[in-house]
Amino acid sequence: MQEPAISEKLIADHGINDEEYARLLEIIGREPTYTELGIFSAMWNEHCSYKSSKKWLRTLPTEGPQVICGPGENAGIVDIGDGQCVVFKMESHNHPSYIEPYQGAATGVGGILRDVFTMGARPIAAMNSLSFGEVSHPKTKSLVNGVVAGVGGYGNCFGVPTVGGEVRFDPAYNGNCLVNAFAAGLADTDKIFYSAASGVGMPVVYLGAKTGRDGVGGATMASAEFDDTIEEKRPTVQVGDPFTEKRLMEATLELMATGAVISIQDMGAAGLTCSAVEMGDKGGLGVKLNLEDVPQREENMTAYEMMLSESQERMLMVLKPELEAAARAVFIKWDLDFAIVGETIPEDRFLILHNGEVKADLPLKALSGTAPEYDRPWVPTPKAAPLEDVPAIDPIKGLTALISSANYARKSWVWEQYDSMVMADTVDGPRLGAGVIRVHGTDKLLAFTSDVTPRYVKANPTEGGKQAVAEAYRNLVSKGAKPLATTDNMNFGNPEKPEIMGQFVGAIQGIGEACIALDMPIVSGNVSLYNETDGTGILPTPTIGAVGLIDNIDQLILGGIQEGDVALLLGETQGHLGQSALLAEAFDRVEGDAPAVDLATELANGEFVRTNASLIRAASDLSDGGLALAAFELAQDAKLGLALETDDTAQLFGEDQARYVLVATPDNAATLISAAKTAGVSLAEIGTFKGDTLSFGSTTASLADLTAIYNNSFAEQLA
């Protein structure tokens, strides 16, 4: 097949600007071949190179005594004691999910699972954070249904429990939904596998499913804004097969046990190109590939297509040659492809041959280690105007506005499509707060949560970034867990716009400050930029996934509220209504500043909860919807009425941070109040669980009627 001539249009279509093309020419000293242009495009795009974000990502805290491996590998690794570790990461599949919701979401789940088991860990939990446009938008319902079906379809078939997540709606996502997928796995600390190649002349082995034309150019597509040509991008979306992935995982873990693996890398974004370059670059070696040996499921595939295909369920490995037969036998047993497609070489060279013809001959380090890096101009987000008066509202009317909204209604229609109990180690799945998984064969448990409040980040990126980490911290603490570490998924618009870059910088600064104060280092993550359609960007959405450890079941705070139990409010309430859920849902106003986050108070209040976990029957952090929504959620979960003493709008719906509702027996409540005085934290009794009504002061409503609204509103609007 005749390769196209290199033209200005072809270069632009590959997302390479004039300055970058000049740099490319300087590096190789000649015009690139078509395949070489594709390789540079894949490795230098935003999705793979982090060229707009590297400068700021380096400022994040990534180390701590609990951290075994921070950012830079397929996933982060954190020690959980007893020779065990948890391996986890969050990644986006935003653009593919908007173009083709089912496959985009499904392959997002598949990709993050491979990131985990590539490290030698068996996946034990998954979460997802989903952001869609307004409910009334003509595309929203089909996107929600397709994405949820894709997440469930892949995860359920693969056999990993989905234990948590979040779903939000806002007009800012009308043209660009967000699908952030999280996975965590368990491994022994002495059996972790990394991606750095070592040894010259070692076989480079292709593992898994065959290569097709699906997903060609996917990484480049993910690094560009959308416009009215969006439908033309459909072929860049990958197609997933969870049953093949399940076999690939079992084969990979079995292969690792043979001792044959020198290094191993998932074929994710940019497929064969990115996996080979990363392995070579980390090991200080070159790589030579013979593409005629690549297993293919379509005829007459070109070198360009094979190098840039993002066909799913594939891995690349550097193998100990003396164990080739044992390694091959494993993959034959699992009915998967095993093919030696190249070798490591001593030169700094990425040499691609196809049927004896050189299709690419490039300096390997230039593709990865010396990719462009930009210090984008940025401007701080202007300080929000003061919030004008918010009128008092009947508390039941205010609560009803929240629980009838798709943003705050019960999401059971979503998570009931996910298998949360597979593997039989789920202690608490998608319900309230963090999900909890038993560490099989031990007394330990792990808690998982995903959090961000994008409207806070838009109003005040630094406080919004802090709040995302703080809310994740509180959700873990509310289950009795000690927060260990975080992964981030930085979803923003076009970084070439100084105001968008300013949002990114501010959020990074806030996240970093909170991670240090709360001892939750960032160990992995993903940046997704250019989330815009026709120049309109999404809300800045830096999603935080977090993991916490519970040493034994006695420390778990699970629920089980009983009649006569006392509700206590931990933390001080000023009644902050700026950027609040009540303001948006009841008054259709998005105004004011984000709530301030006092990290010292967050830490003190969180430590109080964990220290006194044995006295606490149930706990919920206060975030969206404030005290009113948190109290209602606890009451409906317990199927018990609750009488709160206040009917004040700001006290009930304010979103001040560092607060929890704690539930205890009357005797334990008295003990907790005494302990709070000693600890110097604010704790006060605010109500009692009893009867079948929800009361705010003298205003009362049937709990059953409110629960029906809460349970049914989401499906009525979106199913």
XYZ file of C-alpha atoms in Angstrom:
719
model
C 0.000 0.000 0.000
C 1.314 3.426 -0.988
C 1.821 5.622 2.069
C 0.389 9.152 1.868
C 2.796 12.005 1.211
C 3.608 14.179 4.209
C 1.708 17.446 3.862
C 0.808 20.364 6.112
C -2.741 19.047 6.371
C -1.576 15.553 7.278
C 0.719 16.957 9.964
C -2.120 19.079 11.386
C -4.505 16.110 11.271
C -2.043 14.287 13.505
C -2.237 17.054 16.129
C 1.355 18.207 15.573
C 1.870 21.965 15.478
C 4.505 23.846 13.462
C 6.930 24.170 16.380
C 6.668 20.466 17.203
C 7.146 19.459 13.573
C 10.273 21.612 13.376
C 11.538 19.846 16.496
C 10.733 16.461 14.946
C 12.759 17.340 11.833
C 15.657 18.477 13.996
C 15.630 15.190 15.919
C 15.606 12.844 12.914
C 17.309 15.110 10.362
C 14.865 14.295 7.562
C 11.190 14.170 6.670
C 9.385 11.397 8.580
C 7.687 8.454 6.958
C 3.913 8.180 7.369
C 4.379 5.559 10.100
C 6.950 7.724 11.871
C 4.574 10.695 11.775
C 1.910 8.509 13.379
C 4.340 7.328 16.060
C 5.394 10.882 16.933
C 1.742 11.938 16.972
C 0.879 9.152 19.396
C 3.799 9.731 21.742
C 3.720 13.524 21.716
C -0.002 14.059 22.095
C -1.421 15.376 25.345
C -2.890 12.032 26.381
C 0.461 10.214 26.328
C 3.062 12.922 26.966
C 1.332 15.150 29.582
C 3.102 18.016 27.834
C 0.867 20.743 29.298
C 0.657 19.296 32.800
C 4.064 17.757 33.643
C 5.411 20.978 35.155
C 2.576 21.099 37.683
C 2.187 17.379 38.319
C 5.764 17.340 39.611
C 4.686 19.585 42.495
C 2.298 16.977 43.930
C 3.319 14.942 47.001
C 3.977 11.375 45.853
C 6.022 9.848 48.658
C 5.455 8.469 52.129
C 6.388 5.446 54.227
C 3.306 3.649 52.912
C 4.197 4.254 49.224
C 5.977 1.427 47.400
C 5.568 2.898 43.904
C 4.329 6.345 42.976
C 3.404 7.849 39.580
C 5.233 6.636 36.475
C 4.192 2.996 36.330
C 0.923 1.453 35.181
C -0.542 1.962 38.672
C 0.478 3.142 42.133
C 1.358 0.713 44.929
C 0.773 1.189 48.655
C 1.826 -1.080 51.524
C -1.014 -2.503 53.661
C 1.181 -4.635 55.940
C 1.766 -8.380 56.267
C 3.740 -8.463 53.002
C 0.725 -7.246 51.009
C 0.040 -4.145 48.944
C -2.877 -2.488 47.184
C -2.317 -1.459 43.548
C -4.666 1.193 42.136
C -5.234 3.885 39.555
C -7.947 6.001 37.944
C -8.081 6.890 34.235
C -10.429 8.671 31.875
C -12.225 7.414 28.789
C -14.127 10.624 28.166
C -13.946 11.256 24.436
C -14.550 7.615 23.394
C -17.573 7.396 25.719
C -19.188 10.470 24.192
C -18.708 9.120 20.671
C -19.695 5.504 21.409
C -21.060 5.278 24.993
C -21.174 1.505 25.494
C -17.778 0.598 24.043
C -16.135 3.790 25.280
C -17.112 3.066 28.868
C -16.513 -0.684 28.592
C -12.977 -0.299 27.266
C -12.272 2.334 29.917
C -13.006 -0.339 32.521
C -10.930 -2.904 30.598
C -7.963 -0.566 30.330
C -7.834 0.288 34.018
C -8.125 -3.388 34.996
C -5.114 -4.192 32.766
C -3.134 -1.401 34.420
C -3.645 -3.214 37.733
C -2.989 -6.828 36.796
C -0.004 -5.808 34.652
C 1.667 -5.023 37.976
C 1.032 -8.555 39.241
C -2.090 -7.674 41.255
C -5.437 -9.470 41.106
C -8.216 -6.832 40.787
C -10.558 -6.766 43.790
C -12.593 -3.571 43.337
C -13.744 -1.040 40.754
C -15.400 2.377 40.904
C -16.439 4.980 38.376
C -17.047 8.713 38.361
C -19.493 9.820 35.650
C -20.416 13.369 34.577
C -23.203 14.067 32.074
C -25.010 17.087 30.643
C -28.323 18.400 31.888
C -31.056 15.783 32.165
C -33.245 17.524 29.569
C -30.517 17.561 26.885
C -31.493 15.281 23.968
C -28.276 13.267 24.183
C -28.068 12.782 27.952
C -30.430 9.839 28.385
C -28.752 7.759 25.666
C -25.298 8.590 27.039
C -26.290 7.600 30.581
C -27.881 4.351 29.471
C -24.981 3.452 27.168
C -22.213 4.318 29.618
C -23.833 2.554 32.577
C -24.473 -0.536 30.439
C -20.859 -0.474 29.214
C -19.399 -0.156 32.720
C -21.623 -2.944 34.026
C -21.290 -5.150 30.975
C -17.498 -5.229 31.088
C -16.997 -5.295 34.854
C -19.674 -7.925 35.474
C -18.381 -10.259 32.777
C -14.783 -9.840 33.914
C -15.824 -10.542 37.486
C -14.728 -7.578 39.604
C -17.084 -5.900 42.103
C -18.027 -2.262 41.531
C -18.145 -0.873 45.063
C -18.622 2.864 44.633
C -18.577 5.948 42.466
C -20.565 9.048 41.625
C -22.888 10.400 38.929
C -23.491 14.104 38.290
C -25.327 16.288 35.780
C -24.575 19.818 34.623
C -25.101 21.734 31.349
C -21.300 22.152 31.103
C -21.038 18.444 30.163
C -23.670 18.611 27.384
C -21.051 18.268 24.667
C -18.449 16.206 26.517
C -19.351 13.631 29.157
C -16.716 12.326 31.579
C -16.139 8.639 32.291
C -13.424 8.094 34.919
C -12.710 4.453 35.786
C -10.919 3.245 38.918
C -9.567 -0.213 39.731
C -7.658 -1.655 42.664
C -5.947 -4.997 43.121
C -3.990 -6.966 45.695
C -0.440 -8.254 45.347
C 2.379 -9.566 47.495
C 5.056 -6.927 47.936
C 7.751 -9.339 46.756
C 5.838 -10.203 43.575
C 5.363 -6.821 41.913
C 6.119 -6.462 38.193
C 7.380 -3.306 36.507
C 7.630 -2.134 32.903
C 11.328 -1.263 32.532
C 12.996 -3.562 29.999
C 16.420 -4.981 30.806
C 18.985 -7.069 28.968
C 20.115 -6.751 25.341
C 18.801 -9.234 22.795
C 15.864 -10.239 24.990
C 12.704 -11.351 23.140
C 9.838 -8.836 22.975
C 6.630 -10.854 23.170
C 3.094 -9.910 22.140
C 0.392 -11.411 24.382
C -3.402 -11.625 24.303
C -5.910 -10.793 21.592
C -5.204 -10.117 17.915
C -4.669 -6.627 16.502
C -7.378 -5.006 14.416
C -8.109 -1.574 13.052
C -10.304 -0.448 15.963
C -8.963 2.439 17.987
C -6.381 3.605 15.420
C -5.585 7.200 16.413
C -7.536 6.983 19.670
C -4.924 8.729 21.800
C -4.655 11.605 19.335
C -8.463 11.913 19.232
C -8.497 12.061 23.040
C -6.141 15.052 22.918
C -8.369 17.242 20.756
C -11.539 19.260 21.171
C -14.808 18.103 19.609
C -16.621 19.895 16.809
C -19.332 19.029 14.278
C -17.168 16.260 12.765
C -17.556 14.147 15.909
C -19.318 11.252 14.150
C -16.307 10.818 11.881
C -14.268 9.887 14.968
C -16.335 6.772 15.752
C -13.742 4.354 14.236
C -11.155 5.633 16.751
C -13.127 3.999 19.603
C -11.901 0.572 20.709
C -14.078 -2.525 21.023
C -13.768 -4.544 24.222
C -14.164 -8.247 25.046
C -14.317 -8.835 28.825
C -14.153 -12.621 28.513
C -10.859 -12.357 26.627
C -9.618 -9.911 29.280
C -10.497 -12.377 32.030
C -8.448 -15.072 30.274
C -5.653 -12.570 29.710
C -5.534 -11.751 33.418
C -5.420 -15.387 34.474
C -2.761 -16.148 31.852
C -0.698 -13.106 32.840
C -0.742 -13.910 36.562
C 0.109 -17.542 35.796
C 2.889 -16.421 33.470
C 4.350 -14.198 36.195
C 4.534 -17.191 38.512
C 6.801 -19.021 36.021
C 9.590 -16.459 36.492
C 9.721 -15.808 32.737
C 8.802 -12.116 32.870
C 11.578 -9.505 32.785
C 9.167 -6.598 32.237
C 5.572 -6.254 31.144
C 3.382 -3.419 29.916
C -0.303 -3.102 29.065
C -1.074 -1.998 25.499
C -3.316 0.963 26.251
C -3.286 4.387 24.609
C -1.292 4.305 21.353
C -1.107 0.517 21.599
C 2.065 -1.189 20.447
C 3.869 2.144 20.025
C 3.453 3.434 23.561
C 4.019 0.091 25.303
C 7.248 -0.635 23.390
C 8.626 2.892 23.781
C 7.870 3.054 27.519
C 9.508 -0.320 28.184
C 12.610 0.663 26.241
C 12.835 4.160 27.664
C 12.541 3.051 31.310
C 15.184 0.375 30.741
C 17.564 2.574 28.758
C 17.320 0.249 25.747
C 16.222 0.329 22.132
C 13.509 -1.888 20.635
C 13.291 -3.586 17.258
C 9.903 -4.898 16.061
C 9.007 -7.145 13.132
C 5.382 -6.354 12.371
C 4.718 -9.348 10.125
C 4.854 -11.407 13.348
C 2.113 -9.376 15.082
C -1.081 -11.474 15.386
C -3.702 -9.766 13.199
C -7.438 -10.259 12.838
C -7.791 -8.169 9.698
C -6.126 -8.572 6.324
C -3.548 -6.279 4.771
C -2.934 -4.188 7.856
C -0.260 -1.527 7.361
C 2.619 -0.738 9.672
C 0.883 2.524 10.572
C -2.307 0.700 11.564
C -0.527 -1.956 13.604
C 1.598 0.576 15.481
C -1.354 2.830 16.340
C -4.172 0.312 16.808
C -5.724 0.379 20.264
C -7.334 -3.045 20.004
C -8.048 -4.218 23.519
C -6.894 -7.087 25.727
C -3.223 -6.989 24.658
C 0.087 -6.886 26.553
C 3.761 -6.567 25.654
C 6.466 -8.405 27.566
C 10.223 -8.783 27.649
C 10.892 -12.485 28.240
C 13.691 -14.580 29.665
C 14.541 -16.595 26.516
C 15.319 -19.817 28.370
C 11.718 -19.883 29.674
C 10.014 -19.248 26.335
C 8.509 -22.727 26.125
C 6.939 -22.523 29.593
C 5.591 -19.038 28.893
C 4.151 -20.032 25.517
C 2.443 -23.065 27.073
C 0.553 -20.824 29.499
C -0.922 -18.697 26.717
C -1.742 -21.687 24.525
C -3.607 -23.170 27.488
C -5.699 -19.999 27.823
C -6.293 -19.860 24.029
C -4.502 -16.526 23.618
C -1.870 -15.322 21.191
C 1.806 -15.532 22.159
C 4.188 -14.191 19.528
C 7.790 -13.029 19.595
C 7.590 -9.776 17.640
C 11.020 -8.269 18.272
C 13.950 -7.845 20.613
C 15.684 -5.333 22.823
C 18.741 -3.657 21.286
C 21.581 -1.622 22.863
C 21.167 1.508 20.720
C 18.775 4.361 21.456
C 16.646 3.259 18.536
C 13.024 2.363 17.757
C 13.300 0.236 14.626
C 10.092 -0.938 12.935
C 10.277 -3.474 10.101
C 7.400 -4.851 8.044
C 8.133 -7.663 5.618
C 11.793 -6.657 5.621
C 11.080 -3.004 4.839
C 12.039 -0.282 7.325
C 8.877 1.623 8.219
C 10.305 3.623 11.114
C 13.793 4.212 12.474
C 13.722 6.723 15.291
C 15.689 7.635 18.420
C 13.572 5.986 21.102
C 14.284 8.442 23.934
C 13.126 11.356 21.823
C 9.673 9.787 21.670
C 9.250 9.600 25.412
C 11.802 11.259 27.676
C 12.291 14.331 25.483
C 8.692 14.849 24.356
C 7.607 18.505 24.260
C 6.893 20.121 27.607
C 4.992 23.384 27.849
C 4.780 26.019 30.533
C 1.367 27.257 29.450
C 0.405 30.833 30.319
C -2.217 30.938 33.049
C -4.254 33.443 34.967
C -5.725 32.932 38.436
C -9.477 32.448 38.653
C -11.021 35.748 39.781
C -12.386 35.807 43.322
C -16.112 35.034 43.324
C -18.530 37.857 44.033
C -20.103 37.739 47.498
C -23.282 35.680 47.688
C -26.438 37.754 47.807
C -29.042 36.861 50.398
C -30.597 33.414 50.109
C -34.222 33.455 51.287
C -35.319 31.014 53.964
C -36.991 27.915 52.582
C -39.313 25.374 54.130
C -36.868 22.563 55.027
C -39.032 19.790 53.560
C -39.427 21.784 50.348
C -35.656 22.323 50.201
C -34.916 18.649 50.845
C -37.471 17.577 48.244
C -35.771 19.814 45.659
C -32.530 17.926 46.327
C -33.799 14.336 46.448
C -35.950 14.750 43.343
C -32.946 16.006 41.367
C -30.954 13.462 39.345
C -27.850 14.819 41.082
C -28.934 13.833 44.585
C -31.611 11.183 44.110
C -30.679 7.618 44.990
C -28.578 6.105 42.179
C -29.720 2.511 42.706
C -30.842 2.320 39.055
C -27.172 2.791 38.154
C -25.412 0.569 40.668
C -27.931 -2.232 40.532
C -26.634 -2.820 37.007
C -23.177 -3.440 38.474
C -22.246 -6.651 40.267
C -21.004 -5.407 43.636
C -20.824 -8.823 45.356
C -18.797 -10.966 42.936
C -15.754 -12.560 44.656
C -17.814 -12.565 47.902
C -15.527 -10.146 49.760
C -17.687 -7.000 49.543
C -18.683 -5.801 53.003
C -20.350 -2.559 51.886
C -21.024 -1.758 48.244
C -22.517 1.280 46.485
C -24.845 2.813 49.060
C -23.697 5.594 51.356
C -20.097 6.805 51.418
C -17.111 4.573 50.736
C -17.266 0.969 49.569
C -15.526 -1.649 51.711
C -13.823 -4.893 50.629
C -12.448 -7.684 52.810
C -8.784 -8.512 52.182
C -9.335 -12.189 51.534
C -7.856 -14.522 54.113
C -6.998 -11.724 56.586
C -8.747 -9.549 59.185
C -8.052 -6.395 57.137
C -10.500 -4.409 55.033
C -9.963 -1.770 52.365
C -12.241 1.222 51.794
C -12.585 3.034 48.454
C -14.140 6.352 47.478
C -14.257 8.795 44.552
C -14.991 12.500 45.086
C -15.009 15.970 43.563
C -17.408 18.940 43.551
C -16.801 20.635 40.176
C -18.829 23.775 40.913
C -16.519 24.466 43.867
C -13.468 24.035 41.629
C -14.838 26.453 39.050
C -15.600 29.093 41.668
C -12.325 28.631 43.533
C -9.914 26.064 42.063
C -7.593 25.946 45.079
C -10.317 25.480 47.693
C -12.178 23.155 45.320
C -9.066 21.024 44.875
C -8.575 20.896 48.651
C -12.224 19.989 49.162
C -12.089 17.036 46.750
C -9.278 15.485 48.809
C -10.935 16.420 52.107
C -14.243 14.843 51.114
C -12.463 11.649 50.048
C -10.697 11.684 53.428
C -14.019 12.075 55.270
C -15.718 9.313 53.306
C -12.959 6.868 54.239
C -12.904 7.987 57.874
C -16.714 7.598 58.042
C -16.189 3.849 57.613
C -13.451 3.762 60.260
C -10.631 3.582 57.703
C -7.206 5.188 57.914
C -6.741 7.047 54.602
C -3.625 5.758 52.824
C -3.201 7.416 49.439
C -4.946 8.861 46.407
C -5.113 8.717 42.632
C -6.287 11.692 40.595
C -8.092 12.151 37.297
C -7.626 15.753 36.172
C -10.440 16.556 33.712
C -10.234 20.071 32.263
C -10.896 22.037 29.084
C -8.388 23.502 26.636
C -5.062 24.231 28.424
C -4.114 26.717 25.716
C -6.672 29.093 27.255
C -5.001 30.885 30.200
C -8.170 30.823 32.297
C -8.487 27.028 31.891
C -4.811 26.541 32.676
C -5.374 28.732 35.725
C -8.094 26.364 36.909
C -5.705 23.444 36.486
C -2.871 25.154 38.373
C -5.146 26.251 41.214
C -6.649 22.788 41.586
C -3.209 21.151 41.628
C -2.077 23.566 44.345
C -5.139 22.802 46.475
C -4.887 19.045 45.959
C -1.203 19.055 46.842
C -1.762 21.062 50.014
C -4.556 18.737 51.161
C -2.659 15.552 50.326
C 0.270 16.722 52.461
C -1.882 17.824 55.400
C -3.988 14.648 55.401
C -1.086 12.290 54.606
C -2.696 10.976 51.414
C 0.035 11.134 48.724
C -0.856 10.888 45.036
C 0.515 7.563 43.769
C -1.007 7.416 40.284
C -3.354 9.305 38.024
C -4.349 10.650 34.661
C -4.776 14.012 32.966
C -7.587 14.550 30.465
C -7.489 17.929 28.740
C -9.301 19.466 25.748
C -12.677 18.407 27.131
C -14.473 20.992 25.014
C -17.012 21.050 22.219
C -17.205 24.027 19.866
C -15.125 26.031 22.337
C -17.300 25.326 25.385
C -15.425 23.554 28.155
C -16.584 21.274 30.928
C -16.571 22.252 34.580
C -13.056 21.686 35.954
C -13.351 18.184 37.410
C -10.266 16.913 39.257
C -11.653 13.590 40.489
C -9.947 12.103 43.535
C -9.971 8.348 44.098
C -8.815 7.332 47.552
C -8.032 4.138 49.451
C -8.106 3.534 53.208
C -7.194 0.621 55.474
C -9.256 -0.880 58.308
C -7.104 -3.188 60.430
C -9.983 -5.411 61.536
C -13.773 -5.665 61.479
C -14.062 -4.153 64.986
C -12.895 -0.793 63.596
C -15.494 -0.789 60.786
C -18.318 1.753 61.070
C -21.102 0.141 59.070
C -24.532 1.347 60.173
C -27.298 -0.578 61.889
C -29.038 2.453 63.418
C -31.713 1.550 65.996
C -34.709 3.328 67.513
C -33.616 5.745 70.213
C -30.123 6.296 68.796
C -28.805 9.824 69.005
C -27.608 11.969 66.085
C -24.564 14.150 66.800
C -22.992 16.865 64.678
C -19.188 16.905 64.638
C -17.697 20.172 63.408
C -18.830 23.780 63.376
C -21.545 25.194 61.116
C -21.404 28.763 59.822
C -24.089 28.114 57.210
C -22.051 28.537 53.994
C -24.531 28.539 51.076
C -22.224 29.754 48.287
C -22.067 27.194 45.431
C -24.362 24.935 47.493
C -26.602 22.183 46.204
C -29.641 23.941 47.683
C -28.796 27.146 45.829
C -28.539 25.271 42.521
C -31.488 22.903 42.860
C -34.055 24.987 44.766
C -33.190 28.490 43.519
C -31.486 27.758 40.156
C -28.524 29.884 41.237
C -24.825 29.054 40.933
C -23.222 31.875 42.879
C -20.759 32.743 45.584
C -17.461 31.272 46.690
C -16.665 27.659 47.467
C -16.575 26.804 51.182
C -13.198 27.244 52.843
C -11.336 24.060 53.822
C -9.476 24.130 57.141
C -7.151 21.148 56.805
C -6.072 21.155 60.454
C -9.724 20.878 61.494
C -10.316 18.160 58.892
C -7.476 16.152 60.389
C -8.551 16.708 64.007
C -12.183 15.790 63.363
C -11.231 12.773 61.263
C -8.869 11.486 63.943
C -11.652 11.894 66.509
C -13.968 9.684 64.445
C -11.331 6.988 63.942
C -10.195 7.032 67.577
C -13.780 6.605 68.796
C -15.020 4.246 66.079
C -16.083 1.607 68.625
C -18.606 4.065 70.118
C -20.103 5.090 66.762
C -22.985 3.148 65.236
C -22.970 5.022 61.910
C -21.266 8.052 60.390
C -21.728 10.248 57.353
C -19.691 13.191 56.210
C -21.504 16.424 55.368
C -20.949 17.649 51.821
C -23.533 18.387 49.087
C -26.856 19.267 50.678
C -25.347 19.779 54.125
C -26.930 18.450 57.295
C -30.422 18.080 55.820
C -29.396 15.662 53.064
C -26.940 13.672 55.199
C -29.508 13.256 57.988
C -32.210 12.169 55.557
C -29.901 9.636 53.882
C -29.067 8.065 57.240
C -32.743 7.979 58.234
C -33.980 6.402 55.011
C -31.154 3.853 55.083
C -32.166 2.880 58.631
C -35.913 3.080 57.807
C -36.307 5.156 60.967
C -37.625 8.656 61.442
C -35.388 11.420 62.724
C -36.255 14.562 64.638
C -33.745 17.419 64.241
C -34.094 20.455 66.438
C -33.408 23.189 63.843
C -35.354 24.437 60.833
C -32.843 27.161 59.903
C -32.028 27.133 56.171
C -28.313 27.923 56.516
C -27.845 25.502 59.410
C -29.564 22.684 57.519
C -28.284 23.231 53.978
C -24.975 25.045 54.501
C -21.968 23.162 53.126
C -19.280 24.053 55.664
C -16.480 21.494 55.568
C -14.878 19.164 58.156
C -18.265 17.990 59.451
C -19.875 14.610 60.142
C -23.154 13.266 61.465
C -22.351 10.561 64.018
C -24.943 8.121 65.354
C -24.606 6.440 68.754
C -26.615 4.991 71.603
C -27.580 7.576 74.257
C -24.877 6.278 76.624
C -22.192 6.276 73.936
C -23.320 9.716 72.789
C -22.645 11.087 76.261
C -19.211 9.440 76.246
C -18.447 10.917 72.828
C -19.453 14.429 73.913
C -17.142 14.157 76.892
C -14.308 12.848 74.688
C -14.852 15.721 72.268
C -14.298 18.276 75.023
C -11.016 16.590 75.896
C -9.973 16.436 72.226
C -10.927 20.062 71.600
C -13.396 19.315 68.793
C -16.959 20.561 68.411
C -19.628 17.861 68.981
C -23.279 18.433 69.826
C -26.431 16.339 70.030
C -28.863 17.402 67.305
C -31.659 14.832 67.254
C -33.005 11.359 67.876
C -33.916 8.486 65.562
C -37.504 7.439 66.245
C -40.886 6.949 64.607
C -41.602 7.219 60.908
C -41.360 10.931 60.166
C -38.556 13.338 59.357
C -38.778 16.548 61.352
C -36.865 19.808 61.121
C -38.010 21.849 64.104
C -41.801 21.936 63.825
C -41.831 20.963 60.118
C -42.586 17.285 59.585
C -43.019 14.913 56.639
C -43.530 11.195 56.143
C -40.177 9.424 55.795
C -41.818 6.859 53.497
C -43.079 9.600 51.149
C -39.669 11.270 50.998
C -37.937 7.918 50.490
C -40.226 7.135 47.542
C -39.200 10.394 45.875
C -35.543 9.680 46.619
C -35.685 6.108 45.332
C -37.658 6.718 42.140
C -36.633 10.125 40.759
C -33.433 9.062 38.990
C -34.951 6.184 37.022
C -38.064 8.208 36.168
C -35.908 10.879 34.556
C -33.189 8.805 32.906
C -34.035 5.110 32.521
